[in-house]
mmCIF file of C-alpha atoms in Angstrom:
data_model
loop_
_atom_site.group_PDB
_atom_site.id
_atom_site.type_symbol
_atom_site.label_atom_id
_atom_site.label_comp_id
_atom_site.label_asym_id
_atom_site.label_seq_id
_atom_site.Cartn_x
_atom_site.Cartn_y
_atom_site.Cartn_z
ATOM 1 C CA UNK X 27 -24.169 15.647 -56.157
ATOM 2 C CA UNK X 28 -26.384 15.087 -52.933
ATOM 3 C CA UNK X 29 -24.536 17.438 -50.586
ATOM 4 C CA UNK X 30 -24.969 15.503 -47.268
ATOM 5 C CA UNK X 31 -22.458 13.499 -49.601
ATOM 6 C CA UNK X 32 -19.892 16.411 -50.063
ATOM 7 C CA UNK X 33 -20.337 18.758 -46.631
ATOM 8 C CA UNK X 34 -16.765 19.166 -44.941
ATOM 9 C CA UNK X 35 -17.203 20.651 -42.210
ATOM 10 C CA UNK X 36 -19.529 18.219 -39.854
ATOM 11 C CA UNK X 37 -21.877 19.776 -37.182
ATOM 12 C CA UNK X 38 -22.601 18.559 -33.800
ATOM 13 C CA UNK X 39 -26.314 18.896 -34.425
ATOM 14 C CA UNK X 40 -28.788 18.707 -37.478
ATOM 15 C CA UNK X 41 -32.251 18.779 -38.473
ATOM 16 C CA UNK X 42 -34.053 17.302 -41.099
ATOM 17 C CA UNK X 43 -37.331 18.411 -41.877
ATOM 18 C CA UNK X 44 -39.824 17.725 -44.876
ATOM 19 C CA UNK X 45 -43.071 15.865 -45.607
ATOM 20 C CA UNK X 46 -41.878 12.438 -46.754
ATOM 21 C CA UNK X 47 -40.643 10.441 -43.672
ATOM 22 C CA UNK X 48 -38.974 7.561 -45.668
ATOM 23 C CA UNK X 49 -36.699 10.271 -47.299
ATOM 24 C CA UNK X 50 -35.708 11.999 -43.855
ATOM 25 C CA UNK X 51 -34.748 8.506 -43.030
ATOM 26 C CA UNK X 52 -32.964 7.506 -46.176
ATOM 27 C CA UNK X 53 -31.024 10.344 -45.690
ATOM 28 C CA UNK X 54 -30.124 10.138 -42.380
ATOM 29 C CA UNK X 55 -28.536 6.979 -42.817
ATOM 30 C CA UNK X 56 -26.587 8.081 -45.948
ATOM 31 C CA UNK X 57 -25.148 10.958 -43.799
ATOM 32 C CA UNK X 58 -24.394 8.457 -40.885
ATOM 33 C CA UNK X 59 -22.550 6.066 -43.680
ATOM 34 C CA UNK X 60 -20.768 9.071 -45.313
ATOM 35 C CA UNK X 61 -19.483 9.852 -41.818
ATOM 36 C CA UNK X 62 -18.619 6.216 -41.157
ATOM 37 C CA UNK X 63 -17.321 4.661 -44.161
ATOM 38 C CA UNK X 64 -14.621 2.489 -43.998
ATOM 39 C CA UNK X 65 -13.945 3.267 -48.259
ATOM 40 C CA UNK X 66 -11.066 4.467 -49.854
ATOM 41 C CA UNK X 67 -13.105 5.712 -52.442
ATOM 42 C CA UNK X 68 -15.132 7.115 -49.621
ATOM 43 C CA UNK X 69 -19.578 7.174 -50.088
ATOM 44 C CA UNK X 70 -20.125 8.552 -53.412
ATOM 45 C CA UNK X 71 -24.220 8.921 -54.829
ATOM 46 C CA UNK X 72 -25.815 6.385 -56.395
ATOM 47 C CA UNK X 73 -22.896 3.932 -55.518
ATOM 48 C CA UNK X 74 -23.752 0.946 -53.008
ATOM 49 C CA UNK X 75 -20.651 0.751 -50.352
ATOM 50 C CA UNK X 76 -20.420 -2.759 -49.600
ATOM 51 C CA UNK X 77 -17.920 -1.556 -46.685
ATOM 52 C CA UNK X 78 -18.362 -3.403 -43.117
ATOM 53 C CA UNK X 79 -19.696 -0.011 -41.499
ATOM 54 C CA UNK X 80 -22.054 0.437 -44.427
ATOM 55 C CA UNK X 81 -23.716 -2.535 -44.240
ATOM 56 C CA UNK X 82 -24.023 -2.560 -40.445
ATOM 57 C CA UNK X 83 -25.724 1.163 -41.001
ATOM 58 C CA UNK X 84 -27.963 -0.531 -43.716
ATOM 59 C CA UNK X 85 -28.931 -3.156 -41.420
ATOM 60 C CA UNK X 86 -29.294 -0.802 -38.110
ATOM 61 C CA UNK X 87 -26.571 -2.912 -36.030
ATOM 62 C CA UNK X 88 -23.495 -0.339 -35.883
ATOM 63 C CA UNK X 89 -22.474 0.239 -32.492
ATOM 64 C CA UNK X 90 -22.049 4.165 -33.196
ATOM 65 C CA UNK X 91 -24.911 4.647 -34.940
ATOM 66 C CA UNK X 92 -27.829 4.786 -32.535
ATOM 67 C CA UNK X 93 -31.831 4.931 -33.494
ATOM 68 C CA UNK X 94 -34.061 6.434 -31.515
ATOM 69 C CA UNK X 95 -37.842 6.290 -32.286
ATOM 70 C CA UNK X 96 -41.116 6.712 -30.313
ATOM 71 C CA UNK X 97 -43.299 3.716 -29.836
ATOM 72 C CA UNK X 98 -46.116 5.737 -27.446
ATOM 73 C CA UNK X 99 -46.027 9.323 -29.279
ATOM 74 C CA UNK X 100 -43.020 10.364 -26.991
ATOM 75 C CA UNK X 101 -39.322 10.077 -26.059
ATOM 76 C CA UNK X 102 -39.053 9.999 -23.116
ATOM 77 C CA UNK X 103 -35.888 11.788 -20.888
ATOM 78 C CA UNK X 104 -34.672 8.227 -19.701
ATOM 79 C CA UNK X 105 -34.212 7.476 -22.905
ATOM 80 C CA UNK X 106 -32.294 10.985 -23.690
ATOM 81 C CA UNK X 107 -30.443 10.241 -20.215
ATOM 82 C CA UNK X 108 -28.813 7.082 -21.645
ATOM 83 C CA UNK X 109 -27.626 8.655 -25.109
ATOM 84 C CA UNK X 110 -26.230 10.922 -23.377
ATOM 85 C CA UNK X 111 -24.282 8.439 -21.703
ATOM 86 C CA UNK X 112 -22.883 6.299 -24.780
ATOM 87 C CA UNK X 113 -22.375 9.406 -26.564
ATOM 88 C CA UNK X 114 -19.709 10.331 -23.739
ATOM 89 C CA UNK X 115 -17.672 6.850 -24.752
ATOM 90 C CA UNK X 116 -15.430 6.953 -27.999
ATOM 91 C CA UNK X 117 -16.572 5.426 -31.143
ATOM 92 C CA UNK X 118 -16.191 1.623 -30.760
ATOM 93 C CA UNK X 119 -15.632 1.381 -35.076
ATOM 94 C CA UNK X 120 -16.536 4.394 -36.395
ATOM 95 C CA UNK X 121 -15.090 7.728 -36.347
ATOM 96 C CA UNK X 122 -18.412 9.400 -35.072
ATOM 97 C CA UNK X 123 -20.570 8.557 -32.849
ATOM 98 C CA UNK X 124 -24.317 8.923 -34.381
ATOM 99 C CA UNK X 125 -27.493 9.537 -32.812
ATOM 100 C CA UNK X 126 -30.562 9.836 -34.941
ATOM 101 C CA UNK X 127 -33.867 10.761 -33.474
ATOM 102 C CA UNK X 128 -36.632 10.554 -35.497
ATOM 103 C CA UNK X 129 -40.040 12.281 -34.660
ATOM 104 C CA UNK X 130 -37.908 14.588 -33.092
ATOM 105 C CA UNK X 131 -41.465 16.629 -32.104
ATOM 106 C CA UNK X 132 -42.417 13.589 -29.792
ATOM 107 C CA UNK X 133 -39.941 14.780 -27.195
ATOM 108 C CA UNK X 134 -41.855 15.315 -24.341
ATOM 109 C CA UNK X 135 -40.643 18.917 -22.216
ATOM 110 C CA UNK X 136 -38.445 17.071 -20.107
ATOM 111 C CA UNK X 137 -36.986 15.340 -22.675
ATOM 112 C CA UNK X 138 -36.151 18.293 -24.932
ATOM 113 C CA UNK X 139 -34.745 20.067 -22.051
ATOM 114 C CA UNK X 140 -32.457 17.186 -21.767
ATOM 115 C CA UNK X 141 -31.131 17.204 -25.248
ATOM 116 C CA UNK X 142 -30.672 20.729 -25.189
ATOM 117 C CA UNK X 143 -28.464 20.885 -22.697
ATOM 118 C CA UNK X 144 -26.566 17.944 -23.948
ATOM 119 C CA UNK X 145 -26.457 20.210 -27.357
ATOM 120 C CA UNK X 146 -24.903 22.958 -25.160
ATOM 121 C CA UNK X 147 -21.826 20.918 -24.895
ATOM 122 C CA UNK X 148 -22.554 18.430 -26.975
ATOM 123 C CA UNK X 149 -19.870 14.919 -26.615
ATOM 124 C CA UNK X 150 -16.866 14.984 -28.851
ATOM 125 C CA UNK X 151 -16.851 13.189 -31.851
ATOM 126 C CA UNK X 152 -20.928 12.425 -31.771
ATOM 127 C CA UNK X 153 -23.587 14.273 -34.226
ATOM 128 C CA UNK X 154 -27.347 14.809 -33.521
ATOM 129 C CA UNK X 155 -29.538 13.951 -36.434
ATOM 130 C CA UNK X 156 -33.608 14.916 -35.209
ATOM 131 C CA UNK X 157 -36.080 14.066 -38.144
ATOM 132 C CA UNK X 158 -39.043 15.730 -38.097
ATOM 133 C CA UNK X 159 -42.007 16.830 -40.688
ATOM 134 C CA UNK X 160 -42.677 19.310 -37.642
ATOM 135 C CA UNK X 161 -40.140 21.662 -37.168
ATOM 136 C CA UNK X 162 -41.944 24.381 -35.234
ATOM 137 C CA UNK X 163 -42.903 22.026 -32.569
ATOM 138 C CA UNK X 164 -39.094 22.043 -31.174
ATOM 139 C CA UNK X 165 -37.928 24.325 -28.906
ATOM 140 C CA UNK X 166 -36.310 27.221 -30.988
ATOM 141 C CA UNK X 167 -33.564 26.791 -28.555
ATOM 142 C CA UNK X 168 -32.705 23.687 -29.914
ATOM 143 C CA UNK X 169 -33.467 24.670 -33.481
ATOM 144 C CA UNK X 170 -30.749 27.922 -32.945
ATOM 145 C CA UNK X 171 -28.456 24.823 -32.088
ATOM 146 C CA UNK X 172 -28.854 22.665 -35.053
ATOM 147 C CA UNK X 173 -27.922 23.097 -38.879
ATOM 148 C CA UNK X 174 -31.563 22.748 -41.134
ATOM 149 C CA UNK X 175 -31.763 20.518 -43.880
ATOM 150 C CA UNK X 176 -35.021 20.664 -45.795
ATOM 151 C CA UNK X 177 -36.116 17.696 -47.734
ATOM 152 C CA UNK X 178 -38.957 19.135 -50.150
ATOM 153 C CA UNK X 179 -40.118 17.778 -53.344
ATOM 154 C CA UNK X 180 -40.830 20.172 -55.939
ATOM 155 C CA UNK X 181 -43.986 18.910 -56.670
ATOM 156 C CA UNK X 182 -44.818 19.362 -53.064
ATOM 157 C CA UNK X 183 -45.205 23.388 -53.326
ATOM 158 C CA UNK X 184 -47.136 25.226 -55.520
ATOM 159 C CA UNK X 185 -45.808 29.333 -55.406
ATOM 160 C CA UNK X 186 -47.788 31.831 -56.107
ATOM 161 C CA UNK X 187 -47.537 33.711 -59.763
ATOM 162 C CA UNK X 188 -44.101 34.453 -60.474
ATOM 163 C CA UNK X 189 -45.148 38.739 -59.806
ATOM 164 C CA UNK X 190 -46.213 37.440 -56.625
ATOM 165 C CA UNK X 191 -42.897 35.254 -55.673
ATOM 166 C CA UNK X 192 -41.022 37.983 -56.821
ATOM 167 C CA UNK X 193 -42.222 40.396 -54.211
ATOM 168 C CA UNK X 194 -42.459 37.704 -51.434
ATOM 169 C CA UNK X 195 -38.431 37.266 -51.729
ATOM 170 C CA UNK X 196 -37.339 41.074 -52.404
ATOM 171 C CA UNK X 197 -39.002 41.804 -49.044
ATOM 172 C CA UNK X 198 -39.944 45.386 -49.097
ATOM 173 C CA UNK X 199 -38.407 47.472 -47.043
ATOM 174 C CA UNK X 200 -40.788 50.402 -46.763
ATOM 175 C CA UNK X 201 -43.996 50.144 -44.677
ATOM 176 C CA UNK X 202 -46.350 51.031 -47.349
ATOM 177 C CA UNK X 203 -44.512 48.115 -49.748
ATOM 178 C CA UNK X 204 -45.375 45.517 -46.190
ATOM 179 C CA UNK X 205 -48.675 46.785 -46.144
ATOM 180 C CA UNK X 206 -49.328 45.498 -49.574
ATOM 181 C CA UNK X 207 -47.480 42.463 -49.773
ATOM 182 C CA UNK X 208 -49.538 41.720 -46.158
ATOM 183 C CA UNK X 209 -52.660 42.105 -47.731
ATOM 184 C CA UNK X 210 -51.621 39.743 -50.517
ATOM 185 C CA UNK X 211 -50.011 36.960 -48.477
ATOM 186 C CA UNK X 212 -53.061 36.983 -45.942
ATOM 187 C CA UNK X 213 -56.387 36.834 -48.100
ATOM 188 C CA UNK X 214 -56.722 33.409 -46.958
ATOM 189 C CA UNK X 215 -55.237 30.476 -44.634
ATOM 190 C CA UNK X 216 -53.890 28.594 -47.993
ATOM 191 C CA UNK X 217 -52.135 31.537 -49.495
ATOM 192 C CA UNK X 218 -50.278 32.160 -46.359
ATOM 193 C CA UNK X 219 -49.186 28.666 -45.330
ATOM 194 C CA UNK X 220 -48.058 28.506 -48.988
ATOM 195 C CA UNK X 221 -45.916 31.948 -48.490
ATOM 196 C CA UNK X 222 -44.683 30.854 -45.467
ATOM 197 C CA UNK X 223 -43.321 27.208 -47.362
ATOM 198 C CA UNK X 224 -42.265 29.532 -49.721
ATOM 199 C CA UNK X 225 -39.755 31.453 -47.201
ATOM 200 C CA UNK X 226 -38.781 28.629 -45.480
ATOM 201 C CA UNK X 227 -37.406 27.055 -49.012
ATOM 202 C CA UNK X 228 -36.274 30.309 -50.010
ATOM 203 C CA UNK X 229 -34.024 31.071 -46.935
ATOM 204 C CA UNK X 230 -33.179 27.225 -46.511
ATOM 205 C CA UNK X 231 -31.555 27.592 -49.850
ATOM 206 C CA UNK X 232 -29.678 30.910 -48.916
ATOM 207 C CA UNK X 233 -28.151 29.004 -46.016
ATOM 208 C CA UNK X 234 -27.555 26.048 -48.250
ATOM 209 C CA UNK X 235 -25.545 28.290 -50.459
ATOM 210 C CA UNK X 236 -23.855 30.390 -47.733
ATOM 211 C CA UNK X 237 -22.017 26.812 -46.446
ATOM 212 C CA UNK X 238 -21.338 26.409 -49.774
ATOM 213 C CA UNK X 239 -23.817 23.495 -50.623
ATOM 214 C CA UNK X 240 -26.405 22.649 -53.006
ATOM 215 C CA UNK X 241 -30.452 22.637 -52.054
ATOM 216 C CA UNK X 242 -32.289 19.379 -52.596
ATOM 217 C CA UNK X 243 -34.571 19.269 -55.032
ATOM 218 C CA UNK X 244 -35.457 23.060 -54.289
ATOM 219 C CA UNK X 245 -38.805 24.158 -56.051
ATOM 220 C CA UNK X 246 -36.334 27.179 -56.205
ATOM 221 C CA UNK X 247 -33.432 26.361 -58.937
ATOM 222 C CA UNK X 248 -35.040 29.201 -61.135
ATOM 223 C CA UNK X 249 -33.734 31.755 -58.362
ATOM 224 C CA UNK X 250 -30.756 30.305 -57.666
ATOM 225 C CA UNK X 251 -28.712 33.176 -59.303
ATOM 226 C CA UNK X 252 -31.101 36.237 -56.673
ATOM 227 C CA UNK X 253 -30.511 33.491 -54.231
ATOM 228 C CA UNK X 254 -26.668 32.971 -54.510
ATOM 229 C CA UNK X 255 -25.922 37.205 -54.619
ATOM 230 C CA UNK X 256 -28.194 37.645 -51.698
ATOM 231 C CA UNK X 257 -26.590 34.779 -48.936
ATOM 232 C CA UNK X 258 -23.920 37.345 -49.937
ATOM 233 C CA UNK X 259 -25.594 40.267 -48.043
ATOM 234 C CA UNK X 260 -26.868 37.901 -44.864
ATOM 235 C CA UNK X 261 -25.117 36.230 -42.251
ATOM 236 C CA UNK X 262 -25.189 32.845 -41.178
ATOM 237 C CA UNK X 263 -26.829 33.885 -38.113
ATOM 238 C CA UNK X 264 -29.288 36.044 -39.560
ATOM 239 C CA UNK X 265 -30.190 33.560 -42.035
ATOM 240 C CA UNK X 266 -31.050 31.570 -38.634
ATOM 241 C CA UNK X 267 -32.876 33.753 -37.257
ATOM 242 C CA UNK X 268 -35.007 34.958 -40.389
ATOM 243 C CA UNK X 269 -36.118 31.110 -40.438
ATOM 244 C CA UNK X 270 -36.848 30.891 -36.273
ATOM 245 C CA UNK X 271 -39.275 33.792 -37.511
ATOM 246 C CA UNK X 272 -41.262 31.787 -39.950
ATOM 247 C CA UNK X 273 -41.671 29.222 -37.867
ATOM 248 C CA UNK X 274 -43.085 31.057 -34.871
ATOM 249 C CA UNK X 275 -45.703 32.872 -37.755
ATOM 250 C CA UNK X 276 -45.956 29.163 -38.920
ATOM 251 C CA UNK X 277 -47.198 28.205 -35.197
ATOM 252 C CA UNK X 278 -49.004 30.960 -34.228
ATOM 253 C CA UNK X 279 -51.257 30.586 -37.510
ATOM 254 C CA UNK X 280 -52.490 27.434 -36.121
ATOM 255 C CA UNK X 281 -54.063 29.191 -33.100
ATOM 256 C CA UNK X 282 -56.412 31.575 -35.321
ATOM 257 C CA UNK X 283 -54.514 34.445 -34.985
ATOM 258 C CA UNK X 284 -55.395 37.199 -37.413
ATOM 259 C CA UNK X 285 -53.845 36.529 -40.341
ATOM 260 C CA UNK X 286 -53.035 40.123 -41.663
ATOM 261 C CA UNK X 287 -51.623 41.268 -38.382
ATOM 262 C CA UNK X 288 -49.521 38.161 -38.349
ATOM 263 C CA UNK X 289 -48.282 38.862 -41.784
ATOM 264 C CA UNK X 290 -47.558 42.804 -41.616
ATOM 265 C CA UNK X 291 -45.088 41.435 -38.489
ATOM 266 C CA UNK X 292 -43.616 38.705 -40.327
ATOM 267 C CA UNK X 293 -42.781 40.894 -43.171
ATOM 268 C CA UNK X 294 -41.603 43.504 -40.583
ATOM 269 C CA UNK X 295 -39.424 41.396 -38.516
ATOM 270 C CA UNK X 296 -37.867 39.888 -41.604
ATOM 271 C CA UNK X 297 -36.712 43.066 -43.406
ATOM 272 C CA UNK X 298 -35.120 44.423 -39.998
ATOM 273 C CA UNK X 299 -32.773 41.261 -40.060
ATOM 274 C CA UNK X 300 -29.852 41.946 -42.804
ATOM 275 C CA UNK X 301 -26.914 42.696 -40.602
ATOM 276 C CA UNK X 302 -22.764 43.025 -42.318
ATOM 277 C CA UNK X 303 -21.714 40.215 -44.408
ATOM 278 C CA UNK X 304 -19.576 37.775 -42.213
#
């Protein structure tokens, strides 16, 4: 079962990420139909609603269901400015009000100061959808605001040996165990963009399972057992926070940082983070 198709609980604010644009916006739209549909049966997978709010969806002509996209490599805050505006009416047909946003890293600083502060109090009965192969581009202000929803294929990651992936996700927690692991993950730029794909799947799925969902297509299924018993030990929050980490190491690599200092802090940072069970 997809479970964009089966969450119960909707969220003002969400973020999908992953390398294949057509199935960040393929899945947008399902999640703006499942929230829409005028079914009985209500939007099950592989089923083709031929309900009135479906089709409009399909077709991109629903008056709740608004589509944002940058022509000129940004958004611009006039355009925020006005969102913000129909968002504040109630849903003409629908029972939420959607606003999708895809290349959600073409927000310009203005702009993304704008949306954040309409995520602060974000309009009743209206949910955020920002696509985005780029997720450490956003503010991780806006980030701490939004649910993550990874779209990876499995083909798309290659992990390191299974000795290897089994350290990376036990995180050791004494400094000598870091120092090693550090070493490992760092011997080269690949390795350590890999790792850090690797931990961004790995606690992804952790959250997926904390809110009681299913990961897409996670090169991960293999762990989902270690994965399942340890969301038991996290909270939500630190979950969160684990992945804002990555993706500031995920930045900073970009600017040439050294790669074995950036690793021994990464590992660091991450083991601190546990925290009671919620």
């Amino acid at each position: 079962m997809n479970p964009l198709l089966n969450i119960q609980r909707v969220h003002s604010a969400y973020i999908f990420t992953g390398t294949d644009s057509l199935s960040l916006k393929e899945e947008a739209l399902l999640f703006a139909k499942k929230l829409n549909c005028l079914s009985s049966l209500g939007l099950t997978e592989g089923s083709m609603c031929t309900c009135l709010s479906c089709k409009k969806i399909d077709r991109l002509v629903h008056p709740d269901v608004k589509w944002i996209e940058s022509n000129d490599e940004t958004i611009k805050i006039d355009t925020l400015r006005e969102l913000q505006r129909e968002l504040h009416l109630r849903p003409y047909e629908g029972k939420w009000k959607v606003a999708i946003i895809n290349g959600a890293h073409h927000l310009n600083p203005a702009s993304s100061n704008s949306l954040l502060k309409i995520l602060e109090e974000p309009p009743k009965h209206s949910v955020f959808i920002l696509l985005t192969p780029y997720i450490e581009n956003l503010l991780p202000t806006i980030i701490s605001r939004c649910h993550i929803i990874r779209l990876t294929c499995a083909s798309q990651i290659t992990f390191p040996p299974i000795e290897f992936l089994n350290d990376l996700l036990s995180l050791p927690q004494n400094a000598e165990g870091r120092f090693e692991l550090a070493k490992k993950i760092s011997k080269d730029e690949a390795t350590l963009k890999n790792c850090l794909e690797v931990f961004l799947t790995w606690y992804h799925d952790l959250l997926c399972f904390k809110q009681g969902l299913t990961p897409i297509s996670s090169p991960l299924k293999e762990k989902e057992t270690l994965a399942k018993n340890m969301c038991h030990q996290l909270t939500s929050q630190a979950i969160y926070d684990k992945l804002h980490i990555i993706l500031e190491a995920k930045k900073n690599l970009s600017f040439q940082v050294n790669r074995e200092l950036l690793s021994e802090t990464l590992l660091l940072r991450l083991s601190q983070l546990t925290g009671p069970n919620e």
